[in-house]
């Protein structure tokens, strides 16, 4: 199928928005089997035009597709994705993707990156800013010619994690010094209050007047809030109602239980093991940053397959857990 080439800037005399959107929609449907929503085409076109974007939408809305579609149309282009997680998105529509972190970065991967063998590169703020070999690649003019843009996933982490926990988040403004001004930044989040939005714009040097901003909201009609009084923050028995009376896995709600600390996730999980009968204990698990990469993948797979019904998570869980019917307990 022929797809008209898209000029690199909106000022090119041959540029046509209608043609661009038609091409993006056609190749997306051909490669993924579904048509993009108009707002996804808006975001993808903004990236192609070199316009900074901030997209606020709930988990599962499809925030990643807009930065994927341009790479489908231009297979020789590269997108850099800054993510707080050392994980690769499973479905990248057949694009060549790589994870670049302290565990994967070696001479072989460096050579492949230098040869531009990948269309989507997932990395962390620490890797992009602190690793001299890798950020020297990002600063190469040859890379700039092929770069669609820089994606900052879970951009609210700039505000929440930019202090002592992961200071590299507060230094992401340095990304602008690596690349020309015409390379856009695409920042996404499911939750960003006005003060956080202002801070993200300040740190990423995104001008609200000259950028594309889209807030789709994150209201979930299948999520309800309930308040319960507990004696203190360590009273794990306050969650007993989740497990009580369960005789089979189907009796357990499909739920995420959010806690503040790594230790809390283990304590809440231990309490569940004390209450549940032996044959249901494997239906509850926990996920936090301390678990190994293979362990995280296994835990997530079991949750997404429905083998794990209740998953106790720290903040990391809100970023990596996708389940079609999950409910939230907090």
C-alpha positions as MATLAB code, in Angstrom:
seq = 'XXXXXXXXXXXXXXXXXXXXXXXXXXXXXXXXXXXXXXXXXXXXXXXXXXXXXXXXXXXXXXXXXXXXXXXXXXXXXXXXXXXXXXXXXXXXXXXXXXXXXXXXXXXXXXXXXXXXXXXXXXXXXXXXXXXXXXXXXXXXXXXXXXXXXXXXXXXXXXXXXXXXXXXXXXXXXXXXXXXXXXXXXXXXXXXXXXXXXXXXXXXXXXXXXXXXXXXXXXXXXXXXXXXXXXXXXXXXXXXXXXXXXXXXXXXXXXXXXXXXXXXXXXXXXXXXXXXXXXXXXXXXXXXXXXXXXXXXXXXXXXXXXXXXXXXXXXXXXXXXXXXXXXXXXX';
ca = [
       0.000    0.000    0.000;
       1.359    3.418   -0.985;
       1.484    6.079    1.684;
       2.389    9.624    0.609;
       5.533   10.956    2.196;
       4.918   13.533    4.883;
       7.086   16.662    4.701;
       9.173   17.265    7.810;
       7.686   20.671    8.702;
       4.310   22.385    8.365;
       5.897   25.131    6.296;
       6.672   22.822    3.384;
       4.559   23.785    0.397;
       3.446   20.185   -0.134;
       2.238   19.603    3.416;
      -1.402   18.582    3.660;
      -3.070   17.787    6.977;
      -5.816   15.722    5.344;
      -3.291   13.555    3.505;
      -1.193   13.173    6.635;
      -4.124   12.025    8.765;
      -5.378    9.659    6.065;
      -1.933    8.070    5.773;
      -1.571    7.718    9.544;
      -5.032    6.192    9.902;
      -4.561    3.785    6.997;
      -1.241    2.373    8.134;
      -2.423    2.126   11.739;
      -5.448    0.080   10.691;
      -3.302   -2.085    8.413;
      -0.757   -2.859   11.147;
      -2.955   -3.016   14.246;
      -6.377   -3.903   12.875;
      -8.078   -0.837   14.342;
      -8.573    2.768   13.357;
      -7.083    5.452   15.601;
      -9.410    7.890   17.332;
      -9.418   11.492   16.060;
      -7.593   12.667   19.210;
      -4.856   10.086   18.588;
      -4.425   11.438   15.074;
      -4.294   14.969   16.522;
      -1.398   13.939   18.785;
       0.428   12.002   16.069;
       0.157   14.905   13.651;
       1.399   17.343   16.286;
       4.480   15.163   16.765;
       5.132   15.090   13.031;
       4.849   18.872   12.958;
       7.375   19.193   15.791;
       4.857   20.497   18.347;
       5.301   19.677   22.041;
       2.376   17.708   23.508;
       0.984   17.006   26.967;
      -1.677   14.297   27.048;
      -3.723   13.477   30.151;
      -5.813   10.315   29.868;
      -6.650    7.324   32.011;
      -4.752    4.053   31.902;
      -5.739    2.068   28.829;
      -7.054    5.056   26.851;
      -4.361    4.630   24.195;
      -1.817    7.351   24.976;
       1.047    5.327   23.476;
      -0.475    4.868   20.024;
       0.060    8.481   18.856;
       3.842    8.239   19.174;
       3.795    4.783   17.559;
       1.888    5.637   14.377;
       4.494    8.037   12.912;
       7.117    5.289   13.226;
       4.847    2.950   11.265;
       4.680    5.475    8.468;
       8.396    6.301    8.617;
      10.307    3.098    9.508;
      13.644    4.931    9.443;
      12.583    7.283   12.247;
      13.398    6.911   15.959;
      11.335    7.686   19.050;
      12.959    7.924   22.493;
      10.682    6.940   25.388;
      11.671    8.042   28.894;
       9.887    5.761   31.345;
      10.157    5.122   35.108;
       9.932    1.380   34.457;
      12.620   -0.964   33.176;
      10.075   -2.734   31.031;
       9.246   -2.908   27.357;
       5.716   -2.297   26.189;
       4.525   -5.650   24.929;
       2.581   -4.416   21.917;
       4.434   -1.982   19.696;
       2.621   -2.924   16.480;
       5.600   -4.832   15.145;
       8.061   -1.961   15.546;
      11.662   -2.726   16.411;
      11.991   -1.705   20.055;
      14.747   -1.909   22.660;
      15.082   -1.329   26.385;
      18.204    0.600   27.350;
      19.113    0.403   31.036;
      22.084   -0.540   33.195;
      21.229   -4.240   32.794;
      20.861   -4.309   29.014;
      23.381   -1.702   27.857;
      26.510   -3.393   26.505;
      28.817   -3.151   23.477;
      26.427   -5.111   21.268;
      23.418   -2.937   22.100;
      25.505    0.226   21.814;
      26.527   -0.783   18.292;
      22.930   -1.575   17.349;
      21.772    1.774   18.705;
      24.534    3.600   16.876;
      23.501    1.860   13.656;
      19.914    2.951   14.333;
      18.522   -0.584   14.293;
      15.577    0.330   16.531;
      12.538    2.508   15.954;
      11.461    2.840   19.591;
      13.984    3.082   22.431;
      12.763    2.757   26.024;
      15.085    4.164   28.652;
      15.128    5.882   32.047;
      15.945    9.478   33.025;
      19.097    8.236   34.764;
      20.296    6.425   31.648;
      19.504    9.302   29.311;
      21.187   11.922   31.498;
      23.961   10.103   33.368;
      25.335    7.507   30.942;
      27.897    9.306   28.804;
      27.932    6.735   26.007;
      24.181    6.677   25.616;
      23.514   10.407   25.891;
      26.329   11.046   23.429;
      24.253    9.054   20.932;
      21.222   11.205   21.670;
      23.323   14.299   21.020;
      24.564   13.093   17.609;
      23.343   15.215   14.653;
      22.889   11.973   12.699;
      20.401   10.819   15.347;
      18.576   14.130   15.247;
      17.852   13.691   11.534;
      15.963   10.486   12.311;
      14.360   11.439   15.623;
      10.577   11.912   15.689;
      10.494   13.074   19.284;
      11.101   12.322   22.949;
       8.284   10.768   24.949;
       8.162   11.303   28.716;
       5.853    8.588   30.012;
       4.221    8.932   33.447;
       5.259   12.593   33.387;
       3.734   13.295   36.813;
       6.777   11.466   38.229;
       8.731   14.639   37.442;
       6.913   16.256   40.343;
       6.430   13.241   42.618;
       9.840   11.616   42.176;
      12.060   14.569   41.307;
      13.365   15.097   44.839;
      15.703   12.824   46.734;
      14.071    9.596   45.503;
      14.975    9.911   41.805;
      16.554   13.335   41.309;
      17.137   12.687   37.598;
      13.448   13.422   37.042;
      13.935   17.028   38.113;
      16.849   17.284   35.654;
      14.923   16.272   32.539;
      15.202   19.853   31.321;
      18.691   18.818   30.176;
      17.072   16.754   27.426;
      16.582   20.009   25.550;
      20.342   20.542   25.486;
      20.872   17.213   23.696;
      18.545   17.823   20.771;
      17.520   20.684   18.465;
      14.488   22.781   19.406;
      12.435   21.369   16.523;
      12.360   17.896   18.129;
       9.157   17.773   20.193;
       8.505   16.344   23.640;
       5.394   14.209   24.151;
       4.517   14.017   27.860;
       1.801   11.645   29.064;
       0.116   10.931   32.374;
      -3.117    9.553   33.769;
      -3.082   11.975   36.677;
      -1.748   15.520   36.773;
      -3.151   18.287   38.966;
      -2.776   21.929   37.811;
       0.298   22.532   40.053;
       1.941   19.341   38.756;
       1.093   20.302   35.173;
       2.747   23.685   35.700;
       5.868   22.045   37.113;
       6.065   19.552   34.245;
       5.802   22.383   31.738;
       8.496   24.339   33.560;
      10.980   21.472   33.778;
      10.412   20.235   30.223;
      10.376   23.802   28.842;
       6.975   23.326   27.239;
       5.326   26.623   26.347;
       1.559   26.329   27.000;
       0.854   28.826   24.218;
       2.848   27.000   21.553;
       2.143   23.381   22.558;
      -0.721   20.921   22.142;
      -2.561   20.098   25.371;
      -5.262   17.444   25.647;
      -7.072   16.398   28.820;
      -9.380   13.429   28.243;
     -10.049   13.002   31.954;
      -9.576    9.851   33.986;
     -13.006    9.231   35.461;
     -13.880    5.526   35.682;
     -17.578    4.723   36.030;
     -16.708    1.225   37.312;
     -14.561    2.574   40.163;
     -16.180    3.589   43.448;
     -14.750    5.117   46.607;
     -15.423    3.887   50.108;
     -14.052    5.208   53.408;
     -13.404    2.985   56.423;
     -12.097    4.020   59.818;
      -8.982    2.154   60.952;
      -7.148    2.422   64.297;
      -3.796    3.198   62.668;
      -1.881    2.974   59.407;
      -0.475   -0.453   60.256;
      -3.862   -2.083   60.848;
      -3.770   -4.637   58.040;
      -6.900   -6.300   59.413;
      -8.883   -3.384   57.954;
      -8.697   -5.240   54.638;
     -10.059   -8.518   55.949;
     -13.401   -7.812   54.266;
     -11.723   -8.415   50.891;
     -11.003  -12.051   51.734;
     -13.607  -13.060   54.305;
     -16.052  -15.755   53.227;
     -14.137  -16.663   50.072;
     -14.393  -20.360   49.235;
     -13.226  -20.186   45.629;
     -11.132  -17.781   43.549;
     -14.315  -16.366   42.006;
     -15.404  -15.220   45.465;
     -12.419  -12.869   45.604;
     -12.800   -9.467   43.931;
     -10.452   -8.696   41.071;
      -8.709   -5.814   42.811;
      -5.604   -3.703   43.230;
      -4.782   -2.698   46.802;
      -2.463    0.313   46.897;
      -0.065    0.848   49.791;
       2.573    3.502   50.406;
       5.664    1.448   51.193;
       7.410   -1.731   50.095;
       7.158   -3.139   53.616;
       3.424   -2.398   53.719;
       2.839   -4.481   50.597;
       4.498   -7.464   52.238;
       2.635   -7.012   55.530;
      -0.746   -6.768   53.809;
       0.071   -9.846   51.720;
       1.124  -11.771   54.847;
      -2.195  -10.910   56.489;
      -4.064  -12.310   53.486;
      -2.157  -15.584   53.795;
      -3.228  -15.862   57.432;
      -6.906  -15.460   56.558;
      -7.328  -17.355   53.302;
      -7.595  -21.147   53.065;
      -4.532  -22.848   51.606;
      -6.057  -23.413   48.161;
      -6.700  -19.655   47.736;
      -3.418  -18.247   49.011;
      -1.903  -18.159   45.511;
      -4.787  -15.932   44.422;
      -3.217  -12.988   46.271;
       0.209  -11.552   45.454;
       2.188   -8.338   45.851;
       4.251   -6.150   43.541;
       6.850   -3.559   44.489;
      10.115   -2.129   43.202;
      12.190   -4.624   45.176;
      11.022   -7.643   43.207;
      13.321   -8.841   40.429;
      12.448   -8.211   36.777;
      11.521  -11.878   36.097;
       9.402  -11.892   39.248;
       7.583   -8.693   38.238;
       6.789  -10.132   34.812;
       5.454  -13.347   36.331;
       3.319  -11.482   38.873;
       1.864   -9.203   36.193;
       1.182  -12.087   33.835;
      -0.650  -14.025   36.533;
      -2.738  -10.962   37.389;
      -3.603  -10.229   33.777;
      -4.477  -13.890   33.176;
      -6.799  -13.889   36.184;
      -4.773  -16.430   38.179;
      -4.077  -13.724   40.752;
      -7.283  -12.053   41.886;
      -5.958   -9.533   44.400;
      -2.686   -7.704   43.815;
      -1.146   -5.550   46.543;
       0.963   -2.822   44.975;
       3.050    0.234   45.678;
       2.888    3.119   43.198;
       4.648    1.024   40.561;
       1.491   -1.053   40.271;
      -0.531    1.879   39.051;
       1.848    2.244   36.120;
       2.299   -1.336   34.983;
      -0.977   -3.073   35.816;
      -3.542   -3.286   33.054;
      -6.571   -5.453   33.636;
      -9.877   -5.210   31.771;
     -12.096   -5.584   34.850;
      -9.998   -4.555   37.827;
     -11.368   -2.511   40.702;
      -9.388   -0.332   43.077;
      -9.084   -0.537   46.835;
      -7.105    2.154   48.625;
];
